[in-house]
mmCIF file of C-alpha atoms in Angstrom:
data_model
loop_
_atom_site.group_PDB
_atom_site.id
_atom_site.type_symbol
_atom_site.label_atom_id
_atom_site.label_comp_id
_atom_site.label_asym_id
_atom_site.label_seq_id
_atom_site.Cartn_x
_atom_site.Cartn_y
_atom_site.Cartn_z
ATOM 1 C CA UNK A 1 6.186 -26.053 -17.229
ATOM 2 C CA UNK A 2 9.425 -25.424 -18.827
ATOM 3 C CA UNK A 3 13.036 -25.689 -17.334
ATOM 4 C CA UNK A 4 14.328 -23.015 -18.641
ATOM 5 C CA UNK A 5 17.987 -21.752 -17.427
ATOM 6 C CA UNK A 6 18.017 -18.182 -15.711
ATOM 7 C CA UNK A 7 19.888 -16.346 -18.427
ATOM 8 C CA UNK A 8 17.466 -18.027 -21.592
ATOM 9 C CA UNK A 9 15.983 -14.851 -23.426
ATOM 10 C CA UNK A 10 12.668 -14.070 -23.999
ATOM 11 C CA UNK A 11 10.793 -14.009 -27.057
ATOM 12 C CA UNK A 12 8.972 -11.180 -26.831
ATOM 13 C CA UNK A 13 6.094 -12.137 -29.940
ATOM 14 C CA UNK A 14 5.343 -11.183 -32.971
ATOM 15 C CA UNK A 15 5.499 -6.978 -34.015
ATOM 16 C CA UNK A 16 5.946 -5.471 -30.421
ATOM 17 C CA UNK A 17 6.828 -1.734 -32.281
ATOM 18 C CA UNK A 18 3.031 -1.299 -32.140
ATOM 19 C CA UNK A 19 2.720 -2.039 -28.558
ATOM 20 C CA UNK A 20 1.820 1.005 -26.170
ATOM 21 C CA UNK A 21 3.618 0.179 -22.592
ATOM 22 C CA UNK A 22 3.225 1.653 -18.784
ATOM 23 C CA UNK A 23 6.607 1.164 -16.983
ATOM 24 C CA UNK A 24 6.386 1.084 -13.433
ATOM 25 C CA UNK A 25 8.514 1.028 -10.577
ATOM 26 C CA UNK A 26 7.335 -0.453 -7.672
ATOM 27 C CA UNK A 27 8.150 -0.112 -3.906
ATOM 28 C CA UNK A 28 9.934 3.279 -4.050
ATOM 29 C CA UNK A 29 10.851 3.924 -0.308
ATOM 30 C CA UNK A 30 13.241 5.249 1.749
ATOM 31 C CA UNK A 31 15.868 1.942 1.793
ATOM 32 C CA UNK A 32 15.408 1.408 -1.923
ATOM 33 C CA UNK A 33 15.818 4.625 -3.242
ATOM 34 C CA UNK A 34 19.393 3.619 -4.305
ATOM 35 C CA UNK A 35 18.066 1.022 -6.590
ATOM 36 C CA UNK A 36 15.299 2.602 -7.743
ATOM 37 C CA UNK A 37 17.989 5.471 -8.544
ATOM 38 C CA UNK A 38 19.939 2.739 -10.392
ATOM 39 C CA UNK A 39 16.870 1.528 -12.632
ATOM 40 C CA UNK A 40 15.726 5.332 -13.523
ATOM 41 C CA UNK A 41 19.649 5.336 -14.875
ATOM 42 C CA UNK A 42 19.534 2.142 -17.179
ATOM 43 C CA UNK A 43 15.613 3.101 -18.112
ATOM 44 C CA UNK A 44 17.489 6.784 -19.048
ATOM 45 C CA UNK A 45 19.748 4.767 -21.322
ATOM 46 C CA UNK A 46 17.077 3.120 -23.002
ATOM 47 C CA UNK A 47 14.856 5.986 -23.393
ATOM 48 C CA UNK A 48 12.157 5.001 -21.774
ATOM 49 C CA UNK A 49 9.973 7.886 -20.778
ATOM 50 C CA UNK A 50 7.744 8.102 -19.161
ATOM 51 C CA UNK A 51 8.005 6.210 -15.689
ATOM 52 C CA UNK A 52 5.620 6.112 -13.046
ATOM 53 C CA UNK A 53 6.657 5.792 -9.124
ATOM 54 C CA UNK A 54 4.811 3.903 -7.008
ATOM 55 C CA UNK A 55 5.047 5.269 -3.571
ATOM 56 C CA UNK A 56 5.117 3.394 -0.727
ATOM 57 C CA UNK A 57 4.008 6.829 1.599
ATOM 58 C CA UNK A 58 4.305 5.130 5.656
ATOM 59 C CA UNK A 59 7.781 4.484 5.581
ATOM 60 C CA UNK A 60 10.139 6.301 7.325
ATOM 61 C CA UNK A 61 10.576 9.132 5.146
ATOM 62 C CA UNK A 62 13.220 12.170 6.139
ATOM 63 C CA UNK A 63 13.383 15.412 4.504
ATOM 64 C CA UNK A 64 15.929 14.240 2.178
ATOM 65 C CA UNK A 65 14.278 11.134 0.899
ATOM 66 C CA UNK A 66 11.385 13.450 -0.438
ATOM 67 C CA UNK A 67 13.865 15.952 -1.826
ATOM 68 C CA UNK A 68 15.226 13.001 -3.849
ATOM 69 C CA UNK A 69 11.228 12.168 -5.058
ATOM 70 C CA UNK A 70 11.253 16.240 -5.942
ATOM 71 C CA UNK A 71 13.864 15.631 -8.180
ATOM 72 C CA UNK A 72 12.584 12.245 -9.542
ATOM 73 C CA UNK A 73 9.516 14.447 -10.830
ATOM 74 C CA UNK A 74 11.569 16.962 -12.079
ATOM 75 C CA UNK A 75 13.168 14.592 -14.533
ATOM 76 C CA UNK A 76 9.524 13.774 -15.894
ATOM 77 C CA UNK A 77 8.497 10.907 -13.350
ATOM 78 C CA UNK A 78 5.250 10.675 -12.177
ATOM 79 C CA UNK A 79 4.193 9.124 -8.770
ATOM 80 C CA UNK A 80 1.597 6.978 -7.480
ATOM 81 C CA UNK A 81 0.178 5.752 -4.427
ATOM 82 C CA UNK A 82 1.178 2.261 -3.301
ATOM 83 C CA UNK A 83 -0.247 1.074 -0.007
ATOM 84 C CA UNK A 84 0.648 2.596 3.468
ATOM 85 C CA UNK A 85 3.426 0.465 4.982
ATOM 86 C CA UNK A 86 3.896 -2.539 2.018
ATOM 87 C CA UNK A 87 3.889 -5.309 4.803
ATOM 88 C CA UNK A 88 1.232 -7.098 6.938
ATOM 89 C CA UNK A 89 1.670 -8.225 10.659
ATOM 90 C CA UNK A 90 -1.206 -11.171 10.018
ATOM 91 C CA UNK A 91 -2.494 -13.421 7.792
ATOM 92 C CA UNK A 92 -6.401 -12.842 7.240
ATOM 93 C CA UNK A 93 -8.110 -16.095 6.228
ATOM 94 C CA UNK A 94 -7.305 -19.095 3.787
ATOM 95 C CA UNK A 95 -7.588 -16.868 0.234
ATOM 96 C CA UNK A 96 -4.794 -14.291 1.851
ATOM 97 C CA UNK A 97 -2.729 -17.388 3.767
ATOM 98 C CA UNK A 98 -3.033 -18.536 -0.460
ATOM 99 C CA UNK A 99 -2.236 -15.375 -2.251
ATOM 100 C CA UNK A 100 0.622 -14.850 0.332
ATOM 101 C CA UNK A 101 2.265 -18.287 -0.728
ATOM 102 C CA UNK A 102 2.245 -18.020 -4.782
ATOM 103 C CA UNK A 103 2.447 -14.206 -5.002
ATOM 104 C CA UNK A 104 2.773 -11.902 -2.077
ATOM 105 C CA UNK A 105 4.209 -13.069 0.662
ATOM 106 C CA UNK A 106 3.531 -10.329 3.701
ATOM 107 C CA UNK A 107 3.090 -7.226 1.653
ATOM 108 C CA UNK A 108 -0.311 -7.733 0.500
ATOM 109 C CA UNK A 109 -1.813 -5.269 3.440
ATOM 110 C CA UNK A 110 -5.735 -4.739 1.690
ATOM 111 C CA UNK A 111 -5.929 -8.197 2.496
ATOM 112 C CA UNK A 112 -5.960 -8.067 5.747
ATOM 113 C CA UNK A 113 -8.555 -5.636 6.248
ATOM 114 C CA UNK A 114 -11.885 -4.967 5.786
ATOM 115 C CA UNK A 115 -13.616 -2.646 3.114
ATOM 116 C CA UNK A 116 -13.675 0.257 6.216
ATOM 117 C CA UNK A 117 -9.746 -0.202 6.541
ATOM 118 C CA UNK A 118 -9.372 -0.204 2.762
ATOM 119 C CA UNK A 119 -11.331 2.781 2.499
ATOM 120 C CA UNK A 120 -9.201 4.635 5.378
ATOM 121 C CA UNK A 121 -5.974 3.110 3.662
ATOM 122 C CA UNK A 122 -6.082 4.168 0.599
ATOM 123 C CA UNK A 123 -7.482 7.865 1.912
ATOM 124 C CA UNK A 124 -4.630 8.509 4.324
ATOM 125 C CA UNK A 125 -1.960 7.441 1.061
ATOM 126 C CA UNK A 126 -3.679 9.939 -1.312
ATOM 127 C CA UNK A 127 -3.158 12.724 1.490
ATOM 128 C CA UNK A 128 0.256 12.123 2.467
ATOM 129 C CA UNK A 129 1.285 13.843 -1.208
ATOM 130 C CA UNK A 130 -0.317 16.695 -0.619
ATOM 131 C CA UNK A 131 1.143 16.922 3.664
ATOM 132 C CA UNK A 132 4.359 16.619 1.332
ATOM 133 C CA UNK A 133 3.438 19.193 -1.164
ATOM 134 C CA UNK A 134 4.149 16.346 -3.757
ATOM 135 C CA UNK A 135 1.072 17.194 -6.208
ATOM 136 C CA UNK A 136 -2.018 15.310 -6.497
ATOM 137 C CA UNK A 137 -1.538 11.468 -7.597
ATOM 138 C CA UNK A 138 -3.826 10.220 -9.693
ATOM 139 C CA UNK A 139 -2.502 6.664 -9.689
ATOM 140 C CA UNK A 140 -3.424 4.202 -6.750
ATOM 141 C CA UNK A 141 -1.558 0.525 -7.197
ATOM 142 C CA UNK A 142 -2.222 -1.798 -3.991
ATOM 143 C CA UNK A 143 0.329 -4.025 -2.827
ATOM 144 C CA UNK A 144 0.687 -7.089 -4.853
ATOM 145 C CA UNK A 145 -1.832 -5.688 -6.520
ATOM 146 C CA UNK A 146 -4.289 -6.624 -4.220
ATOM 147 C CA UNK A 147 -7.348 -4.490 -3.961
ATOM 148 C CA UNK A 148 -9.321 -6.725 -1.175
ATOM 149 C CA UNK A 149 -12.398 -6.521 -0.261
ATOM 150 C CA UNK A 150 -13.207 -3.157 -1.093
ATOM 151 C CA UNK A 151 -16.859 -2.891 -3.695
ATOM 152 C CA UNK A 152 -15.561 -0.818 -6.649
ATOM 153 C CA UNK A 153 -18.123 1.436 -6.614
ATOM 154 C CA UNK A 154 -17.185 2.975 -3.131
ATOM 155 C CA UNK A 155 -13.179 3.743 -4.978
ATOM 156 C CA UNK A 156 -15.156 6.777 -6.819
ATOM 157 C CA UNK A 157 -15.781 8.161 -3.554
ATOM 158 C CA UNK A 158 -11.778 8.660 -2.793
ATOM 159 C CA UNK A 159 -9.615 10.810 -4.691
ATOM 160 C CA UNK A 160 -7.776 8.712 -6.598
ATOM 161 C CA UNK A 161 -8.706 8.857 -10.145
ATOM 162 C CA UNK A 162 -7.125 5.811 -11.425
ATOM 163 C CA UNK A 163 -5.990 1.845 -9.734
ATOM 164 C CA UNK A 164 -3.429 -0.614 -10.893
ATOM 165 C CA UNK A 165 -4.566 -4.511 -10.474
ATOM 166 C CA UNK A 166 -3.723 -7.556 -11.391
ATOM 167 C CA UNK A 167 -5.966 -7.580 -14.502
ATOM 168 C CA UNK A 168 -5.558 -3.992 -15.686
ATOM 169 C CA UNK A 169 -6.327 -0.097 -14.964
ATOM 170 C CA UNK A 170 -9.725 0.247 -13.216
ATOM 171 C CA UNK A 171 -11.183 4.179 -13.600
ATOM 172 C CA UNK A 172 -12.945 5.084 -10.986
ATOM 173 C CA UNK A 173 -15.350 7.907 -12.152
ATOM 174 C CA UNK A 174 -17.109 5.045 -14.501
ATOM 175 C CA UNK A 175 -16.048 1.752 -12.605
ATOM 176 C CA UNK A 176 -14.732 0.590 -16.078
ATOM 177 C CA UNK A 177 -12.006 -1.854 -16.263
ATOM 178 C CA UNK A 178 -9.256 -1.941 -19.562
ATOM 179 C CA UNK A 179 -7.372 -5.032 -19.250
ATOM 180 C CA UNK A 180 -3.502 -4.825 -20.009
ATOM 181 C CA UNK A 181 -1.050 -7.948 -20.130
ATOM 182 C CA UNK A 182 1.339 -7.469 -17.188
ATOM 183 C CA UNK A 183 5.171 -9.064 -16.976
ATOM 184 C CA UNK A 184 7.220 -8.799 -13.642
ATOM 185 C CA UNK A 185 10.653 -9.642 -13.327
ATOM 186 C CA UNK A 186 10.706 -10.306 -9.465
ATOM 187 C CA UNK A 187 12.402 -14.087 -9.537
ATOM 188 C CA UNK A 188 14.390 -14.611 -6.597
ATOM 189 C CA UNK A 189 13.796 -18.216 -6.256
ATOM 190 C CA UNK A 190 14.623 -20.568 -8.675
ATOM 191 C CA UNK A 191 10.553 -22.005 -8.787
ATOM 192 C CA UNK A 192 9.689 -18.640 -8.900
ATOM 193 C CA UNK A 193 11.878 -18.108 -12.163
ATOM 194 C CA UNK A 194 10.129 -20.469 -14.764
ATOM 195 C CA UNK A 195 6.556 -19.919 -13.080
ATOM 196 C CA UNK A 196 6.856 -15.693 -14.002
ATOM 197 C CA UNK A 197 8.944 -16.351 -17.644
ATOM 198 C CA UNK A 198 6.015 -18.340 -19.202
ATOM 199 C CA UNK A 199 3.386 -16.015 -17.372
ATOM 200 C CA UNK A 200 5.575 -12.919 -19.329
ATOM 201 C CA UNK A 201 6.226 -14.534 -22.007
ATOM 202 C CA UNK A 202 2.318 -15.125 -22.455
ATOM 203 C CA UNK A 203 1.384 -11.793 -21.839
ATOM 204 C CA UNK A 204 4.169 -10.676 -24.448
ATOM 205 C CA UNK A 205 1.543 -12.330 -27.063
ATOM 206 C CA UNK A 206 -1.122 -10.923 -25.424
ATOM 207 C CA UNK A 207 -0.182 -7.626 -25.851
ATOM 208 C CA UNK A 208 0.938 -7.416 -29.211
ATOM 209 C CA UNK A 209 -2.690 -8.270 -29.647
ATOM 210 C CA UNK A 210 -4.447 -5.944 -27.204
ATOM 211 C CA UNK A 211 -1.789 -3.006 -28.174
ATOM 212 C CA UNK A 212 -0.690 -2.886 -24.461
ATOM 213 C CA UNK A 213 1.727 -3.892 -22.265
ATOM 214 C CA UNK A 214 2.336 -3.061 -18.379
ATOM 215 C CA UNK A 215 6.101 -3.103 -17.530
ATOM 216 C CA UNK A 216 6.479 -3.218 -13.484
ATOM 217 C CA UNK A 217 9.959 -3.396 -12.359
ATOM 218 C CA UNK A 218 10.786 -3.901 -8.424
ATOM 219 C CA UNK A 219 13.552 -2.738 -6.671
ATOM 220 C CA UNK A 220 16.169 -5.579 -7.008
ATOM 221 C CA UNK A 221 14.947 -6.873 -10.215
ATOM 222 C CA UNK A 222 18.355 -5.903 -11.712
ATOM 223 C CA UNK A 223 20.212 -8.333 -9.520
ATOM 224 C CA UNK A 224 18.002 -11.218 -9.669
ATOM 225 C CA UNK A 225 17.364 -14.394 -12.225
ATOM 226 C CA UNK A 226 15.333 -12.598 -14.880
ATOM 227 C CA UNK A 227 16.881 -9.101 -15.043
ATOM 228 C CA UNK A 228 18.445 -9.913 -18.907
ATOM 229 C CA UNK A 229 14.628 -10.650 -19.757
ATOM 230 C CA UNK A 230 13.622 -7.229 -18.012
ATOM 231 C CA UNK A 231 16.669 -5.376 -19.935
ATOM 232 C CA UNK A 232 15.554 -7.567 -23.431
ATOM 233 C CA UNK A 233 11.841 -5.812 -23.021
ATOM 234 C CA UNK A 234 13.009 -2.870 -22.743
ATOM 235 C CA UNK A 235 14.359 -2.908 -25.455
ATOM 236 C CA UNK A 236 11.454 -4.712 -27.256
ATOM 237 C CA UNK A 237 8.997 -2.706 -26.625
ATOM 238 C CA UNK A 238 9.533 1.000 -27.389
ATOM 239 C CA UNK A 239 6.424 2.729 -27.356
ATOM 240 C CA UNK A 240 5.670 4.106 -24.028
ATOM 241 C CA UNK A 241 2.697 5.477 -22.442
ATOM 242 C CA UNK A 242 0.770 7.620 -19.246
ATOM 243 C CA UNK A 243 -1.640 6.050 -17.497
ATOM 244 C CA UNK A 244 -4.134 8.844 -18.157
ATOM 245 C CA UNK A 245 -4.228 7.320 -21.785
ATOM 246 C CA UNK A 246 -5.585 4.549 -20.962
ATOM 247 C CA UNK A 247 -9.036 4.411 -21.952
ATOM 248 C CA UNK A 248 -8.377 7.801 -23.833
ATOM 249 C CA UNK A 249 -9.783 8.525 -27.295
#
């Protein structure tokens, strides 16, 4: 594993112009609205359009906080379901105590429940938008990017059309997965740091082979260890992308 200093740039691979990429920003609730505000501003600068929301829809939200995501969709953003709450009170069993460690720490909430409390999770997230009068989401991302335990073929039941995980963007209607490289930028640990600049800079060469390329930026990204790298993609990789193309002709 390399030792690579915090501010070493990326390479992001060979002929990235070709590269379709989904830029996401993750955990969008009440207490990080101001730095999800300050990402839309830099992702403004460098033109990246569009940007999809995910929504985190159990916090405590006030009447103001979704006037603010009225106006993020009136500058073109698109929002997604992202869990209920983003946090778990328990550890369930030795594969969640595991994913918790390397990846997730306590936000990882499908985990913990069963495919019953998936189902009802992932329901009661899709509604919320429309109690809020916030359109119909057709993006559902789980924590972490977790699904759980959940069969796939019961996800064409809900009204979700579309879910983000690890591997790619599952559609529900056909139960078809399209894998898509992802690279994260959350590295506020200095083990953490090396460990998620190979696995990015990996997936950079994987997607200037597949075509595709899943940006996901989280809320303090711009303050910790590999923000330069997240700022160097951006401007890498120009072509951006819906979600609904996915998969499209």
């Amino acid at each position: 594993m390399p030792n690579a200093e915090p501010n070493a740039g990326p390479t992001p691979g060979p002929n990235p112009s070709h590269v379709r990429t989904l830029v996401s920003v993750h955990d969008v609730m009440p207490e990080t609205l101001p730095q999800v505000e300050r990402i839309l501003e830099l992702l403004k600068r460098e033109g990246v359009a569009p940007v999809t929301l995910l929504v985190v829809p159990g916090a405590d939200w006030g009447r103001g906080d979704i006037e603010r995501l009225r106006v993020f969709q009136a500058r073109g953003c698109e929002l997604a379901g992202h869990g209920w709450i983003h946090r778990v009170d328990r550890i369930s069993g030795v594969a969640h105590r595991v994913h918790s460690r390397l990846i997730s720490r306590n936000v990882a909430e499908h985990l913990a429940l069963d495919p019953i409390g998936i189902h009802g999770l992932i329901a009661r997230c899709h509604a919320w938008f429309d109690e809020q009068d916030l359109g119909d989401p057709a993006l559902y991302c789980p924590p972490a990017w977790a699904m759980g335990r959940i069969p796939r073929s019961r996800l064409a039941s809900l009204p979700f059309r579309r879910y983000e995980l690890f591997s790619g963007i599952l559609s529900a209607q056909t139960g078809r997965m399209h894998p898509i490289p992802l690279t994260g930028y959350e590295a506020d640990t200095a083990f953490r740091t090396p460990v998620i600049r190979l696995w990015n800079h990996l997936n950079r060469r994987r997607a200037t082979r597949r075509g595709w390329l899943r940006i996901g930026i989280h809320p303090h990204d711009l303050d910790l260890r590999l923000a330069e790298d997240l700022r160097r993609d951006l401007r890498s990789f120009r072509r951006h992308a819906r979600y609904c193309e996915v998969g499209a002709p």
